[in-house]
Coordinates of C-alpha atoms in Angstrom, one line a residue:
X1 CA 111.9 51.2 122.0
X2 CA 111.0 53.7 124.7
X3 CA 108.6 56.5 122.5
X4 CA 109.7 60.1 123.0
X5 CA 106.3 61.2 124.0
X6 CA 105.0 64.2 125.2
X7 CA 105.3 64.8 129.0
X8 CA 102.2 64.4 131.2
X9 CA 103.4 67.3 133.6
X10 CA 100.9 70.6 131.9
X11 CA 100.6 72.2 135.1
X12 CA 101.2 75.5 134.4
X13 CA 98.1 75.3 132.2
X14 CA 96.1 76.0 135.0
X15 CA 97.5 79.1 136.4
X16 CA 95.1 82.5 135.4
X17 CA 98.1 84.7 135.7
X18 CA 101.1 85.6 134.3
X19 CA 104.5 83.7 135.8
X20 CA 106.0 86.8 136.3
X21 CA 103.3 87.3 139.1
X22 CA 105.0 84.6 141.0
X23 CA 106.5 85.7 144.1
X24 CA 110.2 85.6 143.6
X25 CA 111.1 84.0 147.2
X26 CA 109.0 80.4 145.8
X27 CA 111.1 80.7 142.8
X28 CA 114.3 81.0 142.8
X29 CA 115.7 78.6 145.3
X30 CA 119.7 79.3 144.6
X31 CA 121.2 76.2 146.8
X32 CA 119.3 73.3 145.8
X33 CA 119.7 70.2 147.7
X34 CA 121.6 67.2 147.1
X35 CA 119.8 64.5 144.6
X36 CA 118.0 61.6 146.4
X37 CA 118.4 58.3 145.0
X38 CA 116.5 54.9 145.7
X39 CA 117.4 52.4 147.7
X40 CA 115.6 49.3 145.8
X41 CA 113.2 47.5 147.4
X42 CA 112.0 43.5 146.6
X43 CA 109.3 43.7 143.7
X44 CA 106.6 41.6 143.9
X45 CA 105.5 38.3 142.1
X46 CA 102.9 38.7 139.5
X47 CA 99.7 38.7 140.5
X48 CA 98.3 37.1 137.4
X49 CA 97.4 33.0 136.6
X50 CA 100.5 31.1 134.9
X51 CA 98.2 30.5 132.0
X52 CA 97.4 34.4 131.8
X53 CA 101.1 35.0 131.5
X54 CA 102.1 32.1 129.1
X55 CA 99.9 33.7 126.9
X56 CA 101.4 37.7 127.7
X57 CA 104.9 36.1 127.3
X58 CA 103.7 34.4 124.0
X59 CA 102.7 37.8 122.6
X60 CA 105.4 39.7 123.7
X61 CA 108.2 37.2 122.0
X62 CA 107.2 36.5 119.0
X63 CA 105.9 39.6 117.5
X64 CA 107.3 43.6 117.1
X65 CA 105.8 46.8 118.4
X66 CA 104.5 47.2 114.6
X67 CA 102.9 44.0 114.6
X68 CA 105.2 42.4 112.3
X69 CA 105.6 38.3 113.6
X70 CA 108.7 37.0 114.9
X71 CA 109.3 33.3 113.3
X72 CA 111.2 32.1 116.5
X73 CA 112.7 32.6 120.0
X74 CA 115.8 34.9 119.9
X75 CA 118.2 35.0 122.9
X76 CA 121.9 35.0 124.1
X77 CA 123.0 31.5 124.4
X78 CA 125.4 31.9 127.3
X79 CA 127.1 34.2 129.3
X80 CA 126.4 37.8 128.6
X81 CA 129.1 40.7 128.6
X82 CA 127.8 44.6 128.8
X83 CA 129.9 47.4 128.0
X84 CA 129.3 50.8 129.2
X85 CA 130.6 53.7 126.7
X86 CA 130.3 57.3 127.3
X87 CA 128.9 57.5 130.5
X88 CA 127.8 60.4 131.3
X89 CA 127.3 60.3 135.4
X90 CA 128.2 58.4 138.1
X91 CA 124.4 57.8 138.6
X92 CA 124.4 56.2 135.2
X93 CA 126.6 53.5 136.6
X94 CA 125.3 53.3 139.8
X95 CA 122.2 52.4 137.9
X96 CA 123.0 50.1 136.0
X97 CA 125.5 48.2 138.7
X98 CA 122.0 47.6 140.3
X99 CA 120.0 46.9 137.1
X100 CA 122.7 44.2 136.5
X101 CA 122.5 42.7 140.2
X102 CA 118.8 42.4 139.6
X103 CA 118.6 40.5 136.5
X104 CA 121.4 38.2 138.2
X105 CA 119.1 37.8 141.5
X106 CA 115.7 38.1 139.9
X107 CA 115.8 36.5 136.3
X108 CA 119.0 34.2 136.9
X109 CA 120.4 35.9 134.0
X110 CA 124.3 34.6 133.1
X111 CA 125.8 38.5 132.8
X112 CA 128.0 40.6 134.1
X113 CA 129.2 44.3 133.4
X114 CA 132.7 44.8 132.2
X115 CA 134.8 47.7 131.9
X116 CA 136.4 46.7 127.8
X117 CA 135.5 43.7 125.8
X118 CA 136.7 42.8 122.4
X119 CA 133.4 41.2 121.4
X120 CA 130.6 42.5 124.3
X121 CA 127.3 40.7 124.1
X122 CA 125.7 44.2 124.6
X123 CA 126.8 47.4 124.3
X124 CA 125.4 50.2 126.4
X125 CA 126.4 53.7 124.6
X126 CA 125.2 57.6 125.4
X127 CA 124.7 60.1 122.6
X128 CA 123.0 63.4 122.5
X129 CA 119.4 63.3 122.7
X130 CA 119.2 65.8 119.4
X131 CA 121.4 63.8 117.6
X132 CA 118.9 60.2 118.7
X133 CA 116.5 61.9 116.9
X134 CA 118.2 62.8 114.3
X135 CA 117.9 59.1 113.4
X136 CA 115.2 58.0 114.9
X137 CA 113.1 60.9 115.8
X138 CA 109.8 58.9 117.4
X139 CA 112.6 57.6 120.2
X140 CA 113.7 58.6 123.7
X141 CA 115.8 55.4 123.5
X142 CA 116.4 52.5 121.4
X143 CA 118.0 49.0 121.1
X144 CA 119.5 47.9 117.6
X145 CA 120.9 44.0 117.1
X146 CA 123.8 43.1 115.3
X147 CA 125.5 46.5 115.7
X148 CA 128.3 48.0 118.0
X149 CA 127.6 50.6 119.6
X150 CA 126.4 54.5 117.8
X151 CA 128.9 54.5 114.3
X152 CA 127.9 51.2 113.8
X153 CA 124.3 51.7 114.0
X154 CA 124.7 54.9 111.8
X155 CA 126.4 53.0 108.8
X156 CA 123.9 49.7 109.0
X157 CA 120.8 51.4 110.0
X158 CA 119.3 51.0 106.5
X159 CA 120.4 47.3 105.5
X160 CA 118.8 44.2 106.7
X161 CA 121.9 44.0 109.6
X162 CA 119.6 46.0 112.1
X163 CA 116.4 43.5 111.1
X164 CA 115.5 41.4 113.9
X165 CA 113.2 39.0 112.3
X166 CA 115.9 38.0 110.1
X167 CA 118.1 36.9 113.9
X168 CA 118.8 33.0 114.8
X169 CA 120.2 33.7 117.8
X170 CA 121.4 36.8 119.7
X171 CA 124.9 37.6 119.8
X172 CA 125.8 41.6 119.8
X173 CA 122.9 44.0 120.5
X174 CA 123.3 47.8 121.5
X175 CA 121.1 49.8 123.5
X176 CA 121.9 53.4 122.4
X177 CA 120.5 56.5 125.0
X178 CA 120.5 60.0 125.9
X179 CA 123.3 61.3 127.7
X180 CA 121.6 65.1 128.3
X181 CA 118.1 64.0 130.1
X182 CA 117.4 63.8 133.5
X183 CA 119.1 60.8 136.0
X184 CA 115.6 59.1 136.3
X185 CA 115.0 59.3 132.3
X186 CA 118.5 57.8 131.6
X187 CA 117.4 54.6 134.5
X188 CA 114.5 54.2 132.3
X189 CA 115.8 53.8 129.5
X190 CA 118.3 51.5 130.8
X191 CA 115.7 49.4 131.9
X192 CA 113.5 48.9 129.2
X193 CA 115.6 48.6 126.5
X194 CA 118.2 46.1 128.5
X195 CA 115.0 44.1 129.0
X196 CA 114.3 44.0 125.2
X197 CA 118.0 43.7 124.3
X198 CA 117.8 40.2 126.4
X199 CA 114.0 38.9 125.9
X200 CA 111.2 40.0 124.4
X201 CA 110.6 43.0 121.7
X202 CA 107.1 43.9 122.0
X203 CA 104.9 45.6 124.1
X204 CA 101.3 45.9 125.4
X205 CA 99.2 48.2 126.4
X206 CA 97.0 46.1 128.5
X207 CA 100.0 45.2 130.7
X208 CA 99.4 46.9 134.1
X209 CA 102.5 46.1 136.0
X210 CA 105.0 46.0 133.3
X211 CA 107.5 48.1 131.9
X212 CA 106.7 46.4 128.3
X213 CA 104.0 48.9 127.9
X214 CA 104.4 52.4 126.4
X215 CA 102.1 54.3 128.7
X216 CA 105.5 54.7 130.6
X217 CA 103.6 54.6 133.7
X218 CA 105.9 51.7 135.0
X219 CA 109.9 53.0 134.9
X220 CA 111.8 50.4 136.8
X221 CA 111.4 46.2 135.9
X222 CA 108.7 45.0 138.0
X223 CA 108.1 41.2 139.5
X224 CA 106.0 40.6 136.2
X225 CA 108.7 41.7 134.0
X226 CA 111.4 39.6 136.1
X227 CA 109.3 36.4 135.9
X228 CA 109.3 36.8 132.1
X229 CA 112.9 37.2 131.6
X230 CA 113.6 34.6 133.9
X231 CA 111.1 32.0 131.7
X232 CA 113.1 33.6 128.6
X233 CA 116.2 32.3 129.8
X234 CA 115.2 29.1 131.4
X235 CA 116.7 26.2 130.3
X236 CA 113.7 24.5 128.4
X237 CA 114.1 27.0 125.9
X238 CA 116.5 27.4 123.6
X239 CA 117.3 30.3 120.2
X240 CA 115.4 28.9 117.3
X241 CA 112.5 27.3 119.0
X242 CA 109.0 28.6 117.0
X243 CA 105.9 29.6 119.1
X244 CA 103.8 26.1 119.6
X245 CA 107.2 24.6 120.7
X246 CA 107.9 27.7 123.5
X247 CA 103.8 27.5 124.0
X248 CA 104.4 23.6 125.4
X249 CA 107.0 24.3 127.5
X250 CA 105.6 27.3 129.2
X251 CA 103.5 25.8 131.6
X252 CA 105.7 23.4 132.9
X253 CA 108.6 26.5 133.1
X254 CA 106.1 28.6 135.0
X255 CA 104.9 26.1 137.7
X256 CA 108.4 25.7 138.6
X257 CA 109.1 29.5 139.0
X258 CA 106.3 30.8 139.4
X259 CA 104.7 28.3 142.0
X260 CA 102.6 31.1 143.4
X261 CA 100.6 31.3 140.0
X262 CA 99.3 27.7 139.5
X263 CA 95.8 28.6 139.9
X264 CA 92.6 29.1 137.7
X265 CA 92.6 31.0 134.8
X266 CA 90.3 34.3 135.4
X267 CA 90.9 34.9 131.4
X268 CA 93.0 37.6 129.8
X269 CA 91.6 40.9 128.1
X270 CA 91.3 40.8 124.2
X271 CA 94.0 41.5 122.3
X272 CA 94.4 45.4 121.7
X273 CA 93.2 46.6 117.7
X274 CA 95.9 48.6 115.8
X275 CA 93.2 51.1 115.6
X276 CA 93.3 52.2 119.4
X277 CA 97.1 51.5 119.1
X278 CA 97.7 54.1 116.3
X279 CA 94.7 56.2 117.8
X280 CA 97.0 56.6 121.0
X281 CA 99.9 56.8 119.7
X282 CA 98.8 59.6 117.6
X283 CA 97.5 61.4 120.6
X284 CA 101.3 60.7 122.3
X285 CA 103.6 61.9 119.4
X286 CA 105.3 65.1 119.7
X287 CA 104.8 65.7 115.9
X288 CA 101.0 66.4 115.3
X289 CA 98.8 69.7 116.0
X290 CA 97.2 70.0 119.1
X291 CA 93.5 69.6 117.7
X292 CA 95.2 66.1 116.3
X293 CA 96.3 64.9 119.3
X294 CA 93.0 65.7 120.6
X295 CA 90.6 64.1 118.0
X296 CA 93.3 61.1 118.5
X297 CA 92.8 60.9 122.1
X298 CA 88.9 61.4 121.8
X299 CA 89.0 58.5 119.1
X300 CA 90.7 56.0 121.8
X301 CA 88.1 56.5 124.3
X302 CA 86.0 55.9 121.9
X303 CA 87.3 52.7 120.9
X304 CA 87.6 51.7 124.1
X305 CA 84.4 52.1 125.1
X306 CA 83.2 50.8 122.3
X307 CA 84.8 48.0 122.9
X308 CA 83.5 47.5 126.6
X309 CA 86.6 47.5 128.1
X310 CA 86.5 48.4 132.0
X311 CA 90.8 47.9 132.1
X312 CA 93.6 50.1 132.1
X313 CA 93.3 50.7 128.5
X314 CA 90.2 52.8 128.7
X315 CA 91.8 54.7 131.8
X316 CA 94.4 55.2 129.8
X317 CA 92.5 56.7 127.0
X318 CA 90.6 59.2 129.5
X319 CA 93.7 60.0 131.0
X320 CA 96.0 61.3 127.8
X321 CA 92.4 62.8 126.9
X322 CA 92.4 64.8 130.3
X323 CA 96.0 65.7 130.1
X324 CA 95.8 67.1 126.2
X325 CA 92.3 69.5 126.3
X326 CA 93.8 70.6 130.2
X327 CA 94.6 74.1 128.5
X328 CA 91.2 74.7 126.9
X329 CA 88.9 72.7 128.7
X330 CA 90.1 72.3 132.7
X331 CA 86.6 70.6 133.5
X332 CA 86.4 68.6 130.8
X333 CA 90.5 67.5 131.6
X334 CA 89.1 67.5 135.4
X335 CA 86.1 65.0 134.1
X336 CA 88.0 62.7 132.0
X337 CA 90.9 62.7 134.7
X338 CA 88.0 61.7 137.5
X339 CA 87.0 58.9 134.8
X340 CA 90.1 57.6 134.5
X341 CA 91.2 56.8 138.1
X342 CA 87.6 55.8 139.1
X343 CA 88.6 53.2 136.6
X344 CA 92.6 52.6 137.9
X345 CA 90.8 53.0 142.0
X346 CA 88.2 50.0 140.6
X347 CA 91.1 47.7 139.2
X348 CA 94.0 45.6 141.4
X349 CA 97.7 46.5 141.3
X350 CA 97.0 49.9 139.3
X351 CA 98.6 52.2 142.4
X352 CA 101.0 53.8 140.2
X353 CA 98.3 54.6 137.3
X354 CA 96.4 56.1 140.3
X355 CA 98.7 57.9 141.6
X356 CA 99.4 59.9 138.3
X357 CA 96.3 60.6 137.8
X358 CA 96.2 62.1 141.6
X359 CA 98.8 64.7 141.1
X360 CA 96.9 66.1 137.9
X361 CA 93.4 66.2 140.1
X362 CA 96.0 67.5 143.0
X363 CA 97.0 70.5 140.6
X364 CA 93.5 71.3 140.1
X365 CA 92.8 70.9 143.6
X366 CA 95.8 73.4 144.6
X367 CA 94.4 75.8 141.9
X368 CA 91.0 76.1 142.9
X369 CA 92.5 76.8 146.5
X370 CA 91.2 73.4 148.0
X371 CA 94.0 73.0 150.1
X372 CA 93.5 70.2 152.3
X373 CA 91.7 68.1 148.7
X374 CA 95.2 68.9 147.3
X375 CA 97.1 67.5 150.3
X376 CA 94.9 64.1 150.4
X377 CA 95.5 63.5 147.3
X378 CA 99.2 63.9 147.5
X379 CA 99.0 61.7 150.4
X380 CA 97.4 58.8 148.9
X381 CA 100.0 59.0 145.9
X382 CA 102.9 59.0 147.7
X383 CA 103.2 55.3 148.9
X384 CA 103.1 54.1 145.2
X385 CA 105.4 56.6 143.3
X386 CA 108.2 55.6 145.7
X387 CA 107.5 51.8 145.7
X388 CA 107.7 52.5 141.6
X389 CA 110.9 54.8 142.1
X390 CA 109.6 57.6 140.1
X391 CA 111.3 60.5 141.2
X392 CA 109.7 63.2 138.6
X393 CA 106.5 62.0 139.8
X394 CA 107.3 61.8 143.7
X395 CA 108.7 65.5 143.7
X396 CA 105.9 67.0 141.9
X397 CA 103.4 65.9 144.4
X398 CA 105.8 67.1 147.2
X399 CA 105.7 70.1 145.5
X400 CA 102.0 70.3 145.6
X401 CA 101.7 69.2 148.8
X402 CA 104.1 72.3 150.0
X403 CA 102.4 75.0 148.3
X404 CA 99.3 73.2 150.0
X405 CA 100.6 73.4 153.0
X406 CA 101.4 77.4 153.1
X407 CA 98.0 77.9 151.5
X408 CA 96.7 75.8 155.2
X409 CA 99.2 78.4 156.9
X410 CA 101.4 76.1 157.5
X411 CA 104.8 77.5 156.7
X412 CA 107.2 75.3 158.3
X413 CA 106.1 72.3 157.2
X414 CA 105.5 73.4 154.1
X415 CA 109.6 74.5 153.8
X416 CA 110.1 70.6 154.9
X417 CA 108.8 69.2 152.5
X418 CA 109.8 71.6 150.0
X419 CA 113.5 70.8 150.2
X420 CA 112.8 67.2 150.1
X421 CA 110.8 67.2 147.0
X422 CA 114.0 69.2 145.6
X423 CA 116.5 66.8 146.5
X424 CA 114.0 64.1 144.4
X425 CA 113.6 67.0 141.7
X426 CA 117.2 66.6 141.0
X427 CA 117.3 63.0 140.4
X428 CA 113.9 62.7 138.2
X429 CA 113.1 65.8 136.3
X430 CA 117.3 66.9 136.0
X431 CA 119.2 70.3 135.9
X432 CA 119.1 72.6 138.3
X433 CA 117.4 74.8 136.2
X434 CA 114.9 71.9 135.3
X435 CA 114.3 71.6 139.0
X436 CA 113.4 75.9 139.8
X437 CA 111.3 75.9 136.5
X438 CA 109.0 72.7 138.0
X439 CA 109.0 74.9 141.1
X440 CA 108.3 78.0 139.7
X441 CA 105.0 76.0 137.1
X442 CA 103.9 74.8 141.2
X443 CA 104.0 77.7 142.8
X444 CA 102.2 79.4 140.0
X445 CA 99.1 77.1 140.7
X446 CA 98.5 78.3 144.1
X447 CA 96.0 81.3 144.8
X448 CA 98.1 82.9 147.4
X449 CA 100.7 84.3 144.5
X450 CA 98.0 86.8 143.7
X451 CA 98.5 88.3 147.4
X452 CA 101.7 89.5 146.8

């Protein structure tokens, strides 16, 4: 399940002045661009041991988000059927054409997408986003098994149908998702929750590189989640088979696809407590006050530190800290923010954590009228929110980086890259209207409004 949590994008909390100060030619762009899509690029392998990710794989298969255990190894047991209902753009289907390609290349997954199918293995099916909460309101997207589709889901959501640790084996599962979100949020969805319809159910927040974590940092199946799907559906293993028998045949299943990971074992970090999980997630919800979110937050650092952990878990905790007291505390935000990707800077593979992080110090940068601090941060995030395909997060910095620019004098290039991070906008963070208010929250950051 992909949480519905609240967005990391508070820019316009550090603006001093009013938005109707902000000059009118930055804001209301009337011909927006056309949207920019991804071309897809090769992921890369994991970079962990083979023994490091038996054991991930081990503890994301065989127990649930809520930390209920799963007796055995559920999966489809042959060739797998999606169906597509009510989609709501062609980008939806562009989408998932390639997310279907890429579990055929990459996982050696047996499944194709079809237009109608009496009995489809899954079933892919947009509803409104209000009316997804309506059922499950902690959701931006879910998956459900033994159900067809929305009306299904609605008259077995209570009974033990929906229950996957009462499954044997998989054989009809429906992802259900937002139809009225942006393009980029609808691929997200499509991705996670087609990964857990297939394999495994959990996720971790110590997982760096995986899209089986819900710091929603990764959007788009990495080489780490690819490698576990394809060990889900190799041949050794089999629907039914409990965790010491899938534990014996991992290694032998990872040496032969993952030939690149027989080496020693550095050790894996310890298991995450259901205190910082709930701490977190409390500081994530869209449900609680403010100060809760904020004592939450400030309790998960705490943990973590605690704890002694030096990994993406404690980064993490600094960072939803930062990113809740921004509007009453802008350097304390700017000190845990500073924390957190000394930590992500320190750490291998954490590009995209660190680039995140960069566009909230660039904001700051950009406010305080430190132009050229603004544009080098921007800079050194670029590379790795396009090789993650995160279009909300790519246009943002281009936004930065333009109202940089004019700040510099720089005018021209500033329009340049304006209209590309625009044609991005339209893909990752949605409506046209969507796209001017992110423009207008940027431009609002930058000193020079206050000349006009």
């Amino acid at each position: 399940m992909r949480l519905a949590v609240l967005a990391f994008l508070a820019l316009s909390a550090c603006a001093s002045v009013p938005m109707s100060e902000v000059p009118e030619r930055r804001a209301t762009q009337t011909d927006l661009p056309p949207m920019k899509v991804f071309a897809g690029r090769a992921q890369q392998a994991p970079a962990r041991s083979n023994a490091e990710i038996a054991r991930d794989f081990l503890e994301l298969s065989f127990e649930m988000e809520s930390g209920r255990q799963l007796p055995i190894l559920t999966r489809f047991e042959g060739p797998i059927e999606v169906e597509l209902r009510n989609a709501a753009s062609s980008s939806l289907r562009n989408d998932l054409d390639r997310l279907i390609a890429r579990l055929r290349r990459e996982a050696g997954i047996d499944i194709t997408l079809v237009k109608r199918s009496d009995t489809p293995e899954i079933v892919i099916e947009t509803v409104s986003r209000r009316e997804l909460q309506r059922y499950v309101p902690q959701a931006a997207c879910f998956v459900v098994p033994r159900v067809a589709g929305w009306q299904d889901f609605k008259r077995n959501r209570r009974g033990a149908v929906t229950d996957w640790t009462s499954l044997r084996q998989r054989e009809q599962v429906s992802v259900l998702i937002p139809r009225d979100v942006s393009p980029q949020e609808v691929r997200d969805c499509l991705h996670e929750e087609v990964a857990q319809a297939l394999g495994p159910l959990n996720d971790l927040y110590r997982l760096h590189d995986s899209v089986f974590n819900d710091d929603n940092f990764h959007t788009v199946l990495t080489g780490f989640d690819m490698t576990i799907l394809r060990a889900y559906y190799a041949p050794e293993l089999r629907s039914g088979m409990t965790r010491d028998q899938v534990a014996a045949a991992l290694p032998g299943i990872l040496a032969r696809i993952n030939p690149a990971g027989q080496r020693s074992d550095p050790g894996t970090a310890a298991r995450t407590p259901r205190s910082w999980i709930d701490a977190i997630e409390k500081a994530l919800g869209p449900r609680a006050s403010s100060s809760v979110r904020i004592d939450a937050a400030r309790r998960a650092v705490a943990i973590a530190q605690t704890r002694g952990w030096r990994d993406n878990r404690l980064a993490f905790s600094q960072f939803a800290l930062g990113r809740l007291i921004m509007p009453i505390d802008p350097r304390g935000a700017t000190e845990a923010f500073l924390s957190a990707k000394q930590i992500y800077d320190s750490l291998p593979g954490h590009d995209v954590q660190s680039a995140h992080v960069a566009m909230q110090l660039s904001a700051f940068a950009l406010s305080a009228g430190q132009a050229n601090s603004a544009i080098g941060l921007v800079e050194g995030a670029l590379p790795a929110a396009a090789e993650s395909e995160n279009a909300a997060l790519l246009s943002t910095l281009l936004m930065i980086k333009a109202e940089a620019l004019s700040l510099t004098g720089r005018r021209a290039e500033a329009a340049i890259v304006r209209l590309d991070s625009l044609g991005w906008a339209r893909y990752g963070i949605g409506s046209d209207r969507e796209v001017r208010s992110r423009l207008t929250e940027i431009s609002a950051l930058s000193p020079a409004r206050t000349r006009f």
